[in-house]
Structures are given as C-alpha cells and as structure tokens.
Coordinates of C-alpha atoms in Angstrom, one line a residue:
Chain H
X80 CA 0.0 0.0 0.0
X81 CA 2.6 2.5 -1.0
X82 CA -0.1 4.7 -2.5
X83 CA -1.5 5.3 1.0
X84 CA 1.8 6.3 2.5
X85 CA 2.3 8.7 -0.4
X86 CA -1.1 10.1 0.3
X87 CA -0.4 10.5 3.9
X88 CA 2.7 12.5 3.1
X89 CA 1.0 14.5 0.5
X90 CA -1.7 15.6 3.0
X91 CA 0.2 16.0 6.2
X92 CA 3.3 17.5 4.7
X93 CA 1.7 20.8 3.5
X94 CA -0.1 21.3 6.8
X95 CA 3.1 20.7 8.8
X96 CA 5.1 22.8 6.4
X97 CA 2.7 25.7 6.7
X98 CA 2.8 25.4 10.4
X99 CA 6.5 25.5 10.4
X100 CA 6.5 28.4 8.0
X101 CA 4.2 30.5 10.2
X102 CA 6.6 30.0 13.0
X103 CA 9.3 31.1 10.7
X104 CA 7.6 34.3 9.6
X105 CA 6.6 35.0 13.2
X106 CA 10.2 35.0 14.2
X107 CA 11.7 35.8 10.8
X108 CA 10.7 39.4 10.8
X109 CA 12.4 40.1 14.1
X110 CA 15.2 37.6 14.1
X111 CA 17.8 40.0 15.4
X112 CA 15.8 40.5 18.6
X113 CA 15.3 36.8 19.3
X114 CA 11.7 36.8 18.2
X115 CA 10.1 38.5 21.1
X116 CA 9.5 41.9 19.5
X117 CA 6.2 40.7 18.0
X118 CA 5.0 39.5 21.3
X119 CA 6.1 42.8 22.9
X120 CA 4.2 44.7 20.2
X121 CA 1.1 42.5 21.0
X122 CA 0.9 43.7 24.6
X123 CA 1.1 47.4 23.6
X124 CA -1.2 47.3 20.6
X125 CA -4.5 48.8 21.5
X126 CA -6.1 47.5 18.3
X127 CA -5.1 44.0 19.1
X128 CA -6.5 44.3 22.6
X129 CA -9.8 45.6 21.1
X130 CA -9.9 42.7 18.7
X131 CA -9.2 40.2 21.5
X132 CA -11.8 41.7 23.9
X133 CA -14.4 41.8 21.1
X134 CA -13.7 38.1 20.1
X135 CA -13.9 37.0 23.7
X136 CA -17.1 39.0 24.2
X137 CA -18.7 37.4 21.2
X138 CA -17.6 34.0 22.5
X139 CA -18.9 34.6 26.0
X140 CA -22.3 35.9 25.0
X141 CA -23.1 34.2 21.7
X142 CA -22.1 30.6 22.4
X143 CA -24.1 30.1 25.6
X144 CA -27.2 31.8 24.1
X145 CA -27.0 29.7 20.9
X146 CA -26.5 26.4 22.7
X147 CA -29.2 27.0 25.2
X148 CA -31.6 27.9 22.4
X149 CA -30.6 24.9 20.4
X150 CA -31.2 22.7 23.4
X151 CA -34.6 24.2 24.1
X152 CA -35.7 23.8 20.5
X153 CA -34.4 20.3 20.3
X154 CA -36.3 19.4 23.5
X155 CA -39.5 20.9 22.3
X156 CA -39.1 19.1 18.9
X157 CA -38.4 15.8 20.6
X158 CA -41.9 15.6 21.8
X159 CA -43.5 13.0 19.6
X160 CA -47.0 14.3 20.1
X161 CA -46.1 17.7 18.8
X162 CA -48.0 18.8 15.7
X163 CA -45.9 19.9 12.7
X164 CA -42.6 18.6 14.0
X165 CA -40.9 18.1 10.7
X166 CA -42.0 21.6 9.5
X167 CA -40.6 23.3 12.6
X168 CA -37.4 21.3 12.2
X169 CA -36.9 22.1 8.6
X170 CA -37.6 25.8 9.2
X171 CA -35.2 26.1 12.1
X172 CA -32.5 24.2 10.2
X173 CA -32.9 26.2 7.0
X174 CA -30.5 29.0 8.0
X175 CA -27.6 26.5 7.9
X176 CA -27.8 26.0 4.2
X177 CA -27.4 29.6 3.3
X178 CA -24.1 31.0 2.2
X179 CA -22.4 33.2 4.8
X180 CA -22.0 36.0 2.4
X181 CA -25.6 35.9 1.2
X182 CA -27.1 36.0 4.7
X183 CA -24.7 38.6 5.8
X184 CA -25.8 41.0 3.0
X185 CA -29.4 40.2 3.6
X186 CA -29.0 41.0 7.3
X187 CA -27.2 44.2 6.5
X188 CA -30.2 45.4 4.5
X189 CA -32.6 44.3 7.3
X190 CA -30.8 46.3 9.9
X191 CA -30.7 49.5 8.0
X192 CA -31.7 52.7 9.9
X193 CA -35.3 52.8 8.4
X194 CA -35.1 49.1 7.7
X195 CA -37.6 46.3 8.3
X196 CA -36.2 45.3 11.8
X197 CA -36.6 48.8 13.2
X198 CA -40.1 49.1 11.6
X199 CA -41.2 45.8 13.1
X200 CA -39.9 46.6 16.5
X201 CA -41.5 50.0 16.5
X202 CA -44.7 48.3 15.1
X203 CA -45.0 46.1 18.2
X204 CA -44.0 49.0 20.4
X205 CA -40.8 47.6 21.8
X206 CA -38.8 50.6 20.8
X207 CA -39.9 54.2 20.3
X208 CA -37.3 55.4 17.8
X209 CA -35.2 53.6 15.2
X210 CA -32.0 52.0 16.6
X211 CA -28.8 52.9 14.6
X212 CA -28.0 49.2 14.4
X213 CA -24.8 49.2 12.4
X214 CA -23.5 52.7 13.4
X215 CA -23.5 52.2 17.1
X216 CA -20.7 50.2 18.8
X217 CA -23.1 48.4 21.1
X218 CA -25.8 47.6 18.6
X219 CA -23.4 46.5 16.0
X220 CA -22.2 43.8 18.4
X221 CA -25.8 42.8 19.0
X222 CA -26.3 42.5 15.2
X223 CA -23.3 40.3 14.8
X224 CA -24.3 38.1 17.7
X225 CA -27.9 37.8 16.3
X226 CA -26.6 37.0 12.9
X227 CA -24.3 34.1 14.0
X228 CA -27.0 32.8 16.3
X229 CA -29.5 32.8 13.4
X230 CA -27.1 30.9 11.2
X231 CA -25.9 28.2 13.6
X232 CA -28.6 27.5 16.2
X233 CA -30.4 25.0 13.9
X234 CA -27.1 23.3 13.2
X235 CA -26.5 22.6 16.9
X236 CA -30.1 21.7 17.4
X237 CA -29.7 18.8 14.9
X238 CA -26.9 17.3 17.0
X239 CA -29.0 17.5 20.2
X240 CA -32.1 16.1 18.5
X241 CA -30.2 13.1 17.2
X242 CA -28.7 12.5 20.7
X243 CA -32.1 12.9 22.3
X244 CA -33.6 10.3 20.0
X245 CA -31.0 7.8 21.3
X246 CA -32.1 8.2 24.9
X247 CA -34.2 5.3 26.1
X248 CA -37.9 6.2 26.3
X249 CA -38.5 4.0 29.3
X250 CA -36.3 6.3 31.5
X251 CA -38.8 9.2 30.8
X252 CA -41.8 6.9 31.3
X253 CA -40.4 5.8 34.7
X254 CA -39.8 9.4 35.7
X255 CA -43.3 10.5 34.6
X256 CA -44.9 7.7 36.6
X257 CA -42.9 8.9 39.6
X258 CA -44.4 12.3 39.1
X259 CA -41.2 14.1 38.1
X260 CA -42.3 17.4 36.4
X261 CA -41.3 18.1 32.8
X262 CA -38.6 20.7 33.6
X263 CA -37.0 18.4 36.1
X264 CA -37.0 15.5 33.5
X265 CA -35.3 17.9 31.1
X266 CA -32.7 19.0 33.6
X267 CA -32.0 15.7 35.4
X268 CA -32.3 13.3 32.5
X269 CA -31.9 15.0 29.2
X270 CA -29.1 17.3 30.0
X271 CA -26.8 14.8 31.7
X272 CA -27.4 12.2 29.0
X273 CA -26.4 14.8 26.3
X274 CA -23.2 15.8 28.1
X275 CA -20.9 14.4 25.4
X276 CA -22.8 16.1 22.6
X277 CA -23.0 19.3 24.5
X278 CA -19.2 19.2 25.0
X279 CA -18.8 18.5 21.3
X280 CA -21.0 21.4 20.2
X281 CA -19.3 23.7 22.7
X282 CA -15.8 22.9 21.4
X283 CA -17.0 23.3 17.8
X284 CA -18.8 26.6 18.5
X285 CA -15.8 28.0 20.4
X286 CA -13.4 27.2 17.6
X287 CA -15.9 28.7 15.1
X288 CA -16.4 31.9 17.1
X289 CA -12.7 32.4 17.8
X290 CA -12.2 32.4 14.0
X291 CA -15.1 34.7 13.3
X292 CA -14.4 36.6 10.1
X293 CA -17.1 36.6 7.4
X294 CA -19.9 38.2 9.3
X295 CA -18.0 41.2 10.8
X296 CA -16.2 41.8 7.5
X297 CA -19.5 41.8 5.6
X298 CA -21.8 43.4 8.1
X299 CA -19.7 46.1 9.7
X300 CA -16.1 45.9 8.3
X301 CA -15.1 45.7 12.0
X302 CA -16.6 49.1 12.7
X303 CA -17.8 51.4 14.0
X304 CA -14.4 52.3 15.4
X305 CA -13.3 48.7 15.7
X306 CA -16.2 47.7 17.9
X307 CA -16.7 44.5 16.0
X308 CA -13.2 43.9 14.9
X309 CA -12.3 40.2 15.5
X310 CA -8.9 38.6 15.7
X311 CA -9.3 36.9 12.3
X312 CA -10.4 40.2 10.7
X313 CA -7.4 42.0 12.3
X314 CA -5.0 39.3 10.9
X315 CA -6.6 39.8 7.5
X316 CA -6.2 43.6 7.8
X317 CA -2.6 43.3 8.9
X318 CA -1.7 41.0 6.0
X319 CA -3.8 42.1 3.1
X320 CA -5.4 45.5 3.8
X321 CA -2.8 47.6 5.4
X322 CA 1.0 47.5 4.8
X323 CA 1.7 43.8 4.8
X324 CA 3.2 42.7 8.1
X325 CA 3.1 38.9 7.8
X326 CA 5.3 38.3 10.8
X327 CA 3.1 40.2 13.2
X328 CA 0.0 38.8 11.7
X329 CA 1.3 35.3 12.2
X330 CA 1.9 36.1 15.9
X331 CA -1.7 37.3 16.2
X332 CA -2.9 34.1 14.6
X333 CA -1.0 32.1 17.2
X334 CA -3.0 33.9 19.8
X335 CA -6.0 32.2 18.3
X336 CA -4.3 28.9 18.3
X337 CA -3.3 29.3 22.0
X338 CA -6.9 30.4 22.9
X339 CA -8.4 27.5 21.1
X340 CA -6.1 25.1 22.9
X341 CA -6.7 26.6 26.4
X342 CA -10.5 26.8 26.0
X343 CA -10.7 23.2 24.6
X344 CA -8.7 21.9 27.5
X345 CA -10.8 23.8 30.0
X346 CA -14.0 22.5 28.4
X347 CA -12.7 18.9 28.5
X348 CA -11.7 19.3 32.1
X349 CA -15.1 20.8 33.1
X350 CA -16.9 17.9 31.3
X351 CA -14.7 15.3 33.0
X352 CA -15.1 16.9 36.4
X353 CA -18.8 16.9 36.3
X354 CA -18.9 13.3 35.3
X355 CA -16.9 12.2 38.3
Chain B
X271 CA -52.6 15.1 31.1
X272 CA -54.9 18.0 30.5
X273 CA -54.1 19.8 33.7
X274 CA -53.6 23.6 33.3
X275 CA -49.9 23.5 33.8
X276 CA -49.3 20.9 31.1
X277 CA -51.6 22.9 28.7
X278 CA -49.6 26.0 29.4
X279 CA -46.4 24.2 28.8
X280 CA -47.7 22.9 25.5
X281 CA -48.8 26.4 24.5
X282 CA -45.4 27.8 25.4
X283 CA -43.8 25.1 23.3
X284 CA -45.8 26.1 20.2
X285 CA -45.2 29.8 20.7
X286 CA -41.4 29.3 21.1
X287 CA -41.1 27.0 18.1
X288 CA -43.3 29.3 15.9
X289 CA -41.3 32.3 16.8
X290 CA -38.1 30.5 16.1
X291 CA -39.4 29.2 12.8
X292 CA -40.6 32.7 11.8
X293 CA -37.2 34.2 12.6
X294 CA -35.4 31.5 10.8
X295 CA -37.4 31.8 7.6
X296 CA -38.0 35.5 7.6
X297 CA -34.6 36.5 6.0
X298 CA -35.3 34.1 3.1
X299 CA -38.7 35.8 2.6
X300 CA -36.9 39.2 2.8
X301 CA -34.4 38.2 0.2
X302 CA -37.1 37.1 -2.3
X303 CA -39.2 40.3 -1.6
X304 CA -36.1 42.4 -1.8
X305 CA -35.3 41.1 -5.3
X306 CA -38.5 42.6 -6.5
X307 CA -38.0 46.0 -4.9
X308 CA -35.8 49.0 -5.6
X309 CA -32.8 49.7 -3.4
X310 CA -34.5 52.6 -1.7
X311 CA -37.6 50.6 -0.9
X312 CA -35.5 47.8 0.7
X313 CA -33.7 50.2 3.0
X314 CA -37.0 51.7 3.9
X315 CA -38.1 48.3 5.0
X316 CA -40.9 47.8 2.4
X317 CA -42.1 44.2 3.0
X318 CA -44.4 43.8 0.0
X319 CA -43.5 42.7 -3.5
X320 CA -42.5 45.5 -5.8
X321 CA -42.1 46.0 -9.5
X322 CA -38.3 46.2 -9.9
X323 CA -37.7 42.4 -10.3
X324 CA -36.8 42.5 -14.0
X325 CA -34.8 45.7 -13.6
X326 CA -32.8 44.1 -10.8
X327 CA -32.2 41.0 -12.8
X328 CA -31.0 42.9 -15.8
X329 CA -28.8 45.1 -13.8
X330 CA -27.3 42.1 -12.1
X331 CA -26.7 40.3 -15.4
X332 CA -25.1 43.3 -17.1
X333 CA -22.9 44.2 -14.2
X334 CA -21.7 40.6 -13.8
X335 CA -20.3 38.1 -16.3
X336 CA -22.7 35.5 -15.0
X337 CA -21.8 32.5 -17.2
X338 CA -18.1 33.0 -16.3
X339 CA -18.8 33.5 -12.6
X340 CA -21.1 30.6 -12.4
X341 CA -18.5 28.5 -14.2
X342 CA -15.9 29.5 -11.7
X343 CA -18.1 28.7 -8.7
X344 CA -19.3 25.4 -10.0
X345 CA -15.8 24.4 -11.2
X346 CA -14.1 25.2 -7.9
X347 CA -16.9 23.6 -5.8
X348 CA -17.3 20.6 -8.2
X349 CA -13.6 19.7 -8.8
X350 CA -12.7 20.5 -5.2
X351 CA -15.5 18.2 -4.0
X352 CA -14.5 15.3 -6.2
X353 CA -10.8 15.5 -5.3
X354 CA -11.5 16.0 -1.6
X355 CA -13.7 12.9 -1.5
X356 CA -11.3 10.8 -3.5
X357 CA -8.2 11.7 -1.5
X358 CA -9.7 12.0 1.9
X359 CA -11.8 8.9 1.7
X360 CA -8.8 6.9 0.5
X361 CA -6.9 8.1 3.5
X362 CA -9.8 7.4 5.9
X363 CA -10.1 3.9 4.5
X364 CA -6.4 3.3 4.8
X365 CA -6.2 4.6 8.4
X366 CA -9.0 2.2 9.4
X367 CA -8.0 -0.9 7.4
X368 CA -4.2 -0.8 7.9
X369 CA -3.8 0.1 11.5
X370 CA -0.3 0.4 13.0
X371 CA 1.1 2.3 15.9
X372 CA 2.7 4.9 13.7
X373 CA -0.5 5.5 11.7
X374 CA -2.4 5.9 14.9
X375 CA 0.0 8.6 16.0
X376 CA -0.2 10.3 12.7
X377 CA -4.0 10.2 12.9
X378 CA -4.0 11.7 16.4
X379 CA -1.6 14.4 15.2
X380 CA -4.0 15.1 12.4
X381 CA -7.0 15.5 14.7
X382 CA -5.0 18.1 16.7
X383 CA -4.8 20.0 13.4
X384 CA -8.6 20.3 13.4
X385 CA -8.3 22.9 16.2
X386 CA -5.8 25.0 14.3
X387 CA -7.7 27.9 12.9
X388 CA -7.5 28.9 9.3
X389 CA -6.2 32.3 10.3
X390 CA -3.0 30.7 11.4
X391 CA -2.5 28.9 8.1
X392 CA -3.7 31.7 5.8
X393 CA -0.4 33.6 5.6
X394 CA 2.0 30.7 5.0
X395 CA -0.5 29.3 2.5
X396 CA -0.6 32.6 0.7
X397 CA 3.2 32.8 0.6
X398 CA 3.4 29.2 -0.6
X399 CA 0.9 29.9 -3.4
X400 CA 2.9 33.0 -4.3
X401 CA 6.1 30.9 -4.5
X402 CA 4.4 28.4 -6.7
X403 CA 3.1 31.3 -8.9
X404 CA -0.4 30.0 -8.3
X405 CA -2.1 33.2 -7.1
X406 CA -5.3 33.9 -9.0
X407 CA -5.7 30.4 -10.2
X408 CA -8.2 27.6 -9.5
X409 CA -5.4 25.4 -8.2
X410 CA -4.7 27.8 -5.4
X411 CA -8.3 27.6 -4.2
X412 CA -8.7 23.8 -4.6
X413 CA -5.3 22.4 -3.5
X414 CA -5.3 23.4 0.2
X415 CA -8.8 22.0 0.7
X416 CA -8.3 18.5 -0.8
X417 CA -6.8 17.0 2.3
X418 CA -9.6 17.6 4.7
X419 CA -8.9 16.3 8.2
X420 CA -12.6 16.4 9.0
X421 CA -13.5 14.2 6.0
X422 CA -10.7 11.8 6.6
X423 CA -12.0 11.5 10.2
X424 CA -15.5 11.1 8.9
X425 CA -14.5 8.3 6.5
X426 CA -12.5 6.5 9.2
X427 CA -15.4 6.5 11.5
X428 CA -17.8 5.1 8.9
X429 CA -15.3 2.5 7.7
X430 CA -15.5 0.8 11.1
X431 CA -18.9 -0.4 9.8
X432 CA -17.5 -1.7 6.5
X433 CA -17.8 -5.5 6.4
X434 CA -14.3 -6.9 6.5
X435 CA -15.5 -10.2 5.0
X436 CA -16.2 -8.4 1.8
X437 CA -12.6 -7.3 1.6
X438 CA -11.3 -10.8 2.4
X439 CA -13.6 -12.3 -0.3
X440 CA -12.3 -9.8 -2.8
X441 CA -8.7 -10.6 -1.8
X442 CA -9.4 -14.3 -2.4
X443 CA -10.8 -13.4 -5.8
X444 CA -7.4 -11.9 -6.6
X445 CA -8.3 -8.2 -6.5
X446 CA -5.6 -5.7 -5.7
X447 CA -6.0 -3.3 -2.9
X448 CA -6.8 -0.3 -5.2
X449 CA -9.4 -2.5 -7.0
X450 CA -11.0 -3.3 -3.7
X451 CA -11.2 0.3 -2.9
X452 CA -12.8 1.4 -6.2
X453 CA -14.9 -1.7 -7.0
X454 CA -16.0 -2.9 -3.6
X455 CA -15.6 -0.2 -1.0
X456 CA -16.9 2.8 -3.0
X457 CA -20.1 1.2 -4.2
X458 CA -20.9 -0.2 -0.8
X459 CA -20.3 3.2 0.9
X460 CA -22.5 5.0 -1.7
X461 CA -24.7 6.8 0.9
X462 CA -21.7 7.9 2.9
X463 CA -20.2 9.5 -0.2
X464 CA -23.5 11.2 -0.8
X465 CA -23.6 12.7 2.6
X466 CA -20.0 13.8 2.4
X467 CA -20.5 15.3 -1.0
X468 CA -23.1 17.6 0.4
X469 CA -20.9 18.8 3.3
X470 CA -17.8 19.3 1.1
X471 CA -19.7 20.9 -1.8
X472 CA -21.4 23.4 0.6
X473 CA -18.2 24.3 2.3
X474 CA -16.5 24.9 -1.1
X475 CA -19.4 26.8 -2.5
X476 CA -19.7 29.1 0.5
X477 CA -16.0 29.6 1.0
X478 CA -15.2 33.3 1.3
X479 CA -12.0 34.2 3.1
X480 CA -9.5 32.1 1.1
X481 CA -10.9 33.0 -2.4
X482 CA -11.0 36.6 -1.2
X483 CA -7.2 36.4 -0.6
X484 CA -6.2 34.4 -3.6
X485 CA -8.5 35.4 -6.4
X486 CA -7.6 38.8 -7.7
X487 CA -9.1 39.5 -11.1
X488 CA -12.7 39.9 -11.8
X489 CA -13.0 37.0 -14.3
X490 CA -11.7 34.6 -11.7
X491 CA -14.1 35.5 -9.0
X492 CA -16.7 33.2 -7.5
X493 CA -20.3 34.0 -6.9
X494 CA -19.7 34.4 -3.2
X495 CA -17.0 37.1 -3.9
X496 CA -19.2 38.8 -6.4
X497 CA -22.1 39.1 -4.1
X498 CA -19.8 40.4 -1.3
X499 CA -18.3 42.8 -3.8
X500 CA -21.7 44.2 -4.8
X501 CA -22.2 45.5 -1.2
X502 CA -18.8 47.1 -0.9
X503 CA -19.8 50.0 -3.2
X504 CA -20.5 53.3 -1.3
X505 CA -24.2 53.1 -2.1
X506 CA -25.0 49.4 -2.9
X507 CA -27.9 48.7 -5.2
X508 CA -29.8 46.5 -2.7
X509 CA -32.2 45.0 -5.2
X510 CA -29.3 43.8 -7.3
X511 CA -27.6 42.5 -4.1
X512 CA -30.7 40.5 -3.3
X513 CA -30.7 38.9 -6.8
X514 CA -27.1 37.9 -6.2
X515 CA -27.8 36.5 -2.8
X516 CA -30.6 34.4 -4.3
X517 CA -28.2 32.9 -6.8
X518 CA -25.6 32.3 -4.1
X519 CA -28.1 30.5 -1.9
X520 CA -30.0 28.6 -4.6
X521 CA -27.6 25.6 -5.2
X522 CA -27.3 24.7 -1.5
X523 CA -31.0 25.3 -0.9
X524 CA -31.9 22.9 -3.8
X525 CA -29.5 20.3 -2.5
X526 CA -31.0 20.6 0.9
X527 CA -34.6 20.1 -0.2
X528 CA -33.7 17.2 -2.6
X529 CA -31.6 15.3 -0.1
X530 CA -33.0 16.5 3.3
X531 CA -32.5 13.2 5.1
X532 CA -29.0 12.6 3.7
X533 CA -28.1 16.2 4.5
X534 CA -28.9 15.8 8.2
X535 CA -27.1 12.4 8.2
X536 CA -24.1 14.1 6.8
X537 CA -24.1 16.8 9.4
X538 CA -24.3 14.1 12.1
X539 CA -21.5 12.1 10.6
X540 CA -19.0 13.6 13.0
X541 CA -20.6 12.5 16.3
X542 CA -21.4 8.9 15.3

C-alpha cells in the first residue's frame, strides 16, 4: 500500500510545512531580537486588545445563548405528540444551508436605519425610535451576535435532537410515573445524557467563534471604530489590507491557536469533572 | 394530562417554536421580496413585493459576467469536492484498514490540526501559493482543501462499519488493494459518499475568506465574492444584491430540499 503512505505524506506535509512556515515568519521578521518583538508589540497594541476583547465578548455571549436555544428547540421538537414537528425542524435548520455571504448581506439590509427590523420593533411598540444598528458600537455587536446565532442554532439543534432520540424512552416513562415534572425531567435526565454532545458542540462553536471573520467583515467591516473587529479580521487587515506585516499577523494568529487550545482543554476538564 | 400546567407548557412550546421558525425563515422571505424592490424601498423596509424584479435581474446580469462567474463557482466547488472525496476517503479507508502504531500517532496528530484555525494557516499558505506562482488560479483555491482532516476522520469513523468479510472475499478473488477500494468499497459506501458530497460541496461553494485572498481578477471570482463585492460600493444597489444573494443560496438550498435526510445524516457524521 505505498499509495496510501504517499497520500499521507501528500496531505500531512503541506499542513506541517505551513505550520513551520508560520513560526518562521513570526520570528523571521524580528530575528535580530530573538523573536520577542512581535509579542512585545502585541501587549502594547490597542487595536489588538480591542480585537481580543471583542472576540472573547462574542464568545462569552453568543455561544451560551445559541447552545441554550438549540437545546430548548431540540427538547421541544423531541416531543412525539407535537404537531408539525418536521415543519418546525426544517424551518429552524434552514439558515444552515445559506451561504455566509448571502445571509450577511441580507442581514445588512434588514438592519438599515429605516429598515424592516426597526419598523417591526416599532410596530409592536418595543422601541420608540429607530436604533442605529450598524452605526452604534453596542448595537453593531448585537447585530453580529444575532446573525451568528441565526445561522448556527439549527445546526447545533440537529446534534441535540439526534442524541435525544437515542435516549431510552423508558427512562422518561419511569420518571413520569414517579411524578417528576417536565422541567426536572429535562434538567436531570436529558441534559446529563447529552453531556458528550454538549461538549462536542461547545468545542466546535468555540473554535468557530474564535475564528469569526465573514460576518464582521461583511456586516460592519469591523466598525464602528473597531467595535466589531475580531482577531481573524485583524489578521486579514494586517496582512492584506494595510501594509503587509506577515510576521506580526502570524503572531496574532497564534494567539487564536493558544486560545483554542486553552479553551478546549478547559472544556474537556469541566466535562470530566462533572462526570466524576 | 390536560391539567392547566401541562396545557400552558404545550402552548409555550408552540409559541417558542413558531417564533423560532418565523425568525429562521424571515430572511429568506426578505431576500425574495427584496429582489422585487428598488434599493431605496429595501432600505425603507418595504415588506411587500415591488415591480423592480426585471430591472434588478437585468442590472445584475449586465454588471456581472454571469456565465463566467457561475462556471468559476461550480468548477471550484465541483472539482474541489471530487478531489477531496477521493483523496480523503482513500486516507480514511487506509487509516482504518491498515492500523499500526505509527499510523495511529499520525492520525492523532491530524486530529489536533482540526483545532488550528484557518487564520494561522492563511499567511503561510498565501506565501506558498505565491512561490508556486499560483495566485489567482483555481489550483490555489482547490489544493489546500483537498486533504480535509474532517472528511478523513468522517470516513475513518464510517469505515468501522464496513464489512471486512467483503474485503477478504475480494482478496481471495485476486483483487488488488486499489481495485478493492474502487470496485468494492466505493459502491458499498455510496450513501456515505452522498452525505460527504453535500458537506464538502457546501463548504467549497460558500468559502469566502480564502478565495478573497487568492483570487484577484474579476474574471476569476466566485459568486460568493461577487455578491460580497456588490455591497462594498458606497451606495450598494440592494435590489441587485438580493438577486445575487438568491443565486448564491440557490444551489445549496436545492441540494437541501432534494436530499434532506442525507443532509442531516451528513451533518451528524461527526458524532457517530
């Protein structure tokens, strides 16, 4: 099976090489200073700190909201006596099949100053005057968070739904006969049984959100005044929009790698700890 | 069962799901309505069909070399998908069938790479492509995606269910390893391939960041880039943007409705 070994080399080699290269560029630009200049620059770069805080803010707010929603929807849809189950499921899953670019531009038009969202909110009387969605630092973040939540909630829901269907029905029957109320059945049976899947979706969503690029770039270009700038967007700007500074950009990109590693380890530890 | 608390819970369930379904579907509705309205009407939030549909379509088709752009998108997504499936499934098959300690280590190392974000690879890849003089070519888009760790992992997982007796029987019949793969394994795993096709095609079709970096001239651009480009004008023509968005969404939407069950199966492949 020499073909297989060749293939293995053909696939792993470019990945390893690119990894090695990014280390090289990271240090290469500052070789005379032992490679620490980039890291020094990192700690004194206000734009980087903005991008880092923004990315972590998105992560801390968006991922829990999305996963809780997905869990709630999945639980509601798991009820076999629910009318129109497959319709609801299809509808909620539908956002996952759109292209990121297409939905981003559609969202941008919906959140215009006189746009449909403001009109609807004013129509039901939630707000009195239009919200400057994309021009205000706070609301721009809200739009980005809503957009990602819209796109990915159904995706996570499908994982939960599949896992829920594998839970033995008789456990629920027994709990019901014992008079355990619905919310307690959800909290004490469903959630613990889904722990591996919840871990999986948390890790996937964390990685995804840390790499967030398409939506901020298309919805707000990172603005207003860097309020929605993410790490990936900053790397892109550093490499391709401003004066190319590949070395520094590579250093920023390794911040994402380190963050992903740390958060993934924490998530695994938390999951393990709870099981024990 | 019909005590008031249960009824209330049931009602809340429907309200929650209806609201979620409405929010999920609304942007699609908005995109279709938008394609029939003028740019100003869209920004004013006009939610009823307008009369600008033909105008938007003709503006879109005159501002964009549609046959060329569609060819680019379908070529990249199509060729990329075929190569990815071929190479990555072969690797997944190999990892499962020919286990050894070294291969297990390589496999574990590969899985670690799943957590390395694209942002970290983007610059070295760009320099690599520049060195190969491949900037602004289809190869530059397709090559880095062929060896997909995720798809290799997926195929390794499903190969666990592949009946080994079949392989043994084929061996006794004198088939070579590559013949087994192409004539026995691939037909048997048809539905796995179908599910993986959907995932890979969608990822390639929707890819934005990497083509944005590598493709530089207008005649090389993909539909995704064109649609994004339409909005970067100072005053975008939103009606035209909506037409573009419809075209960008249509292929994946059609695949979804034709193969709904497969589609969901494909998404779940990772957690099996």
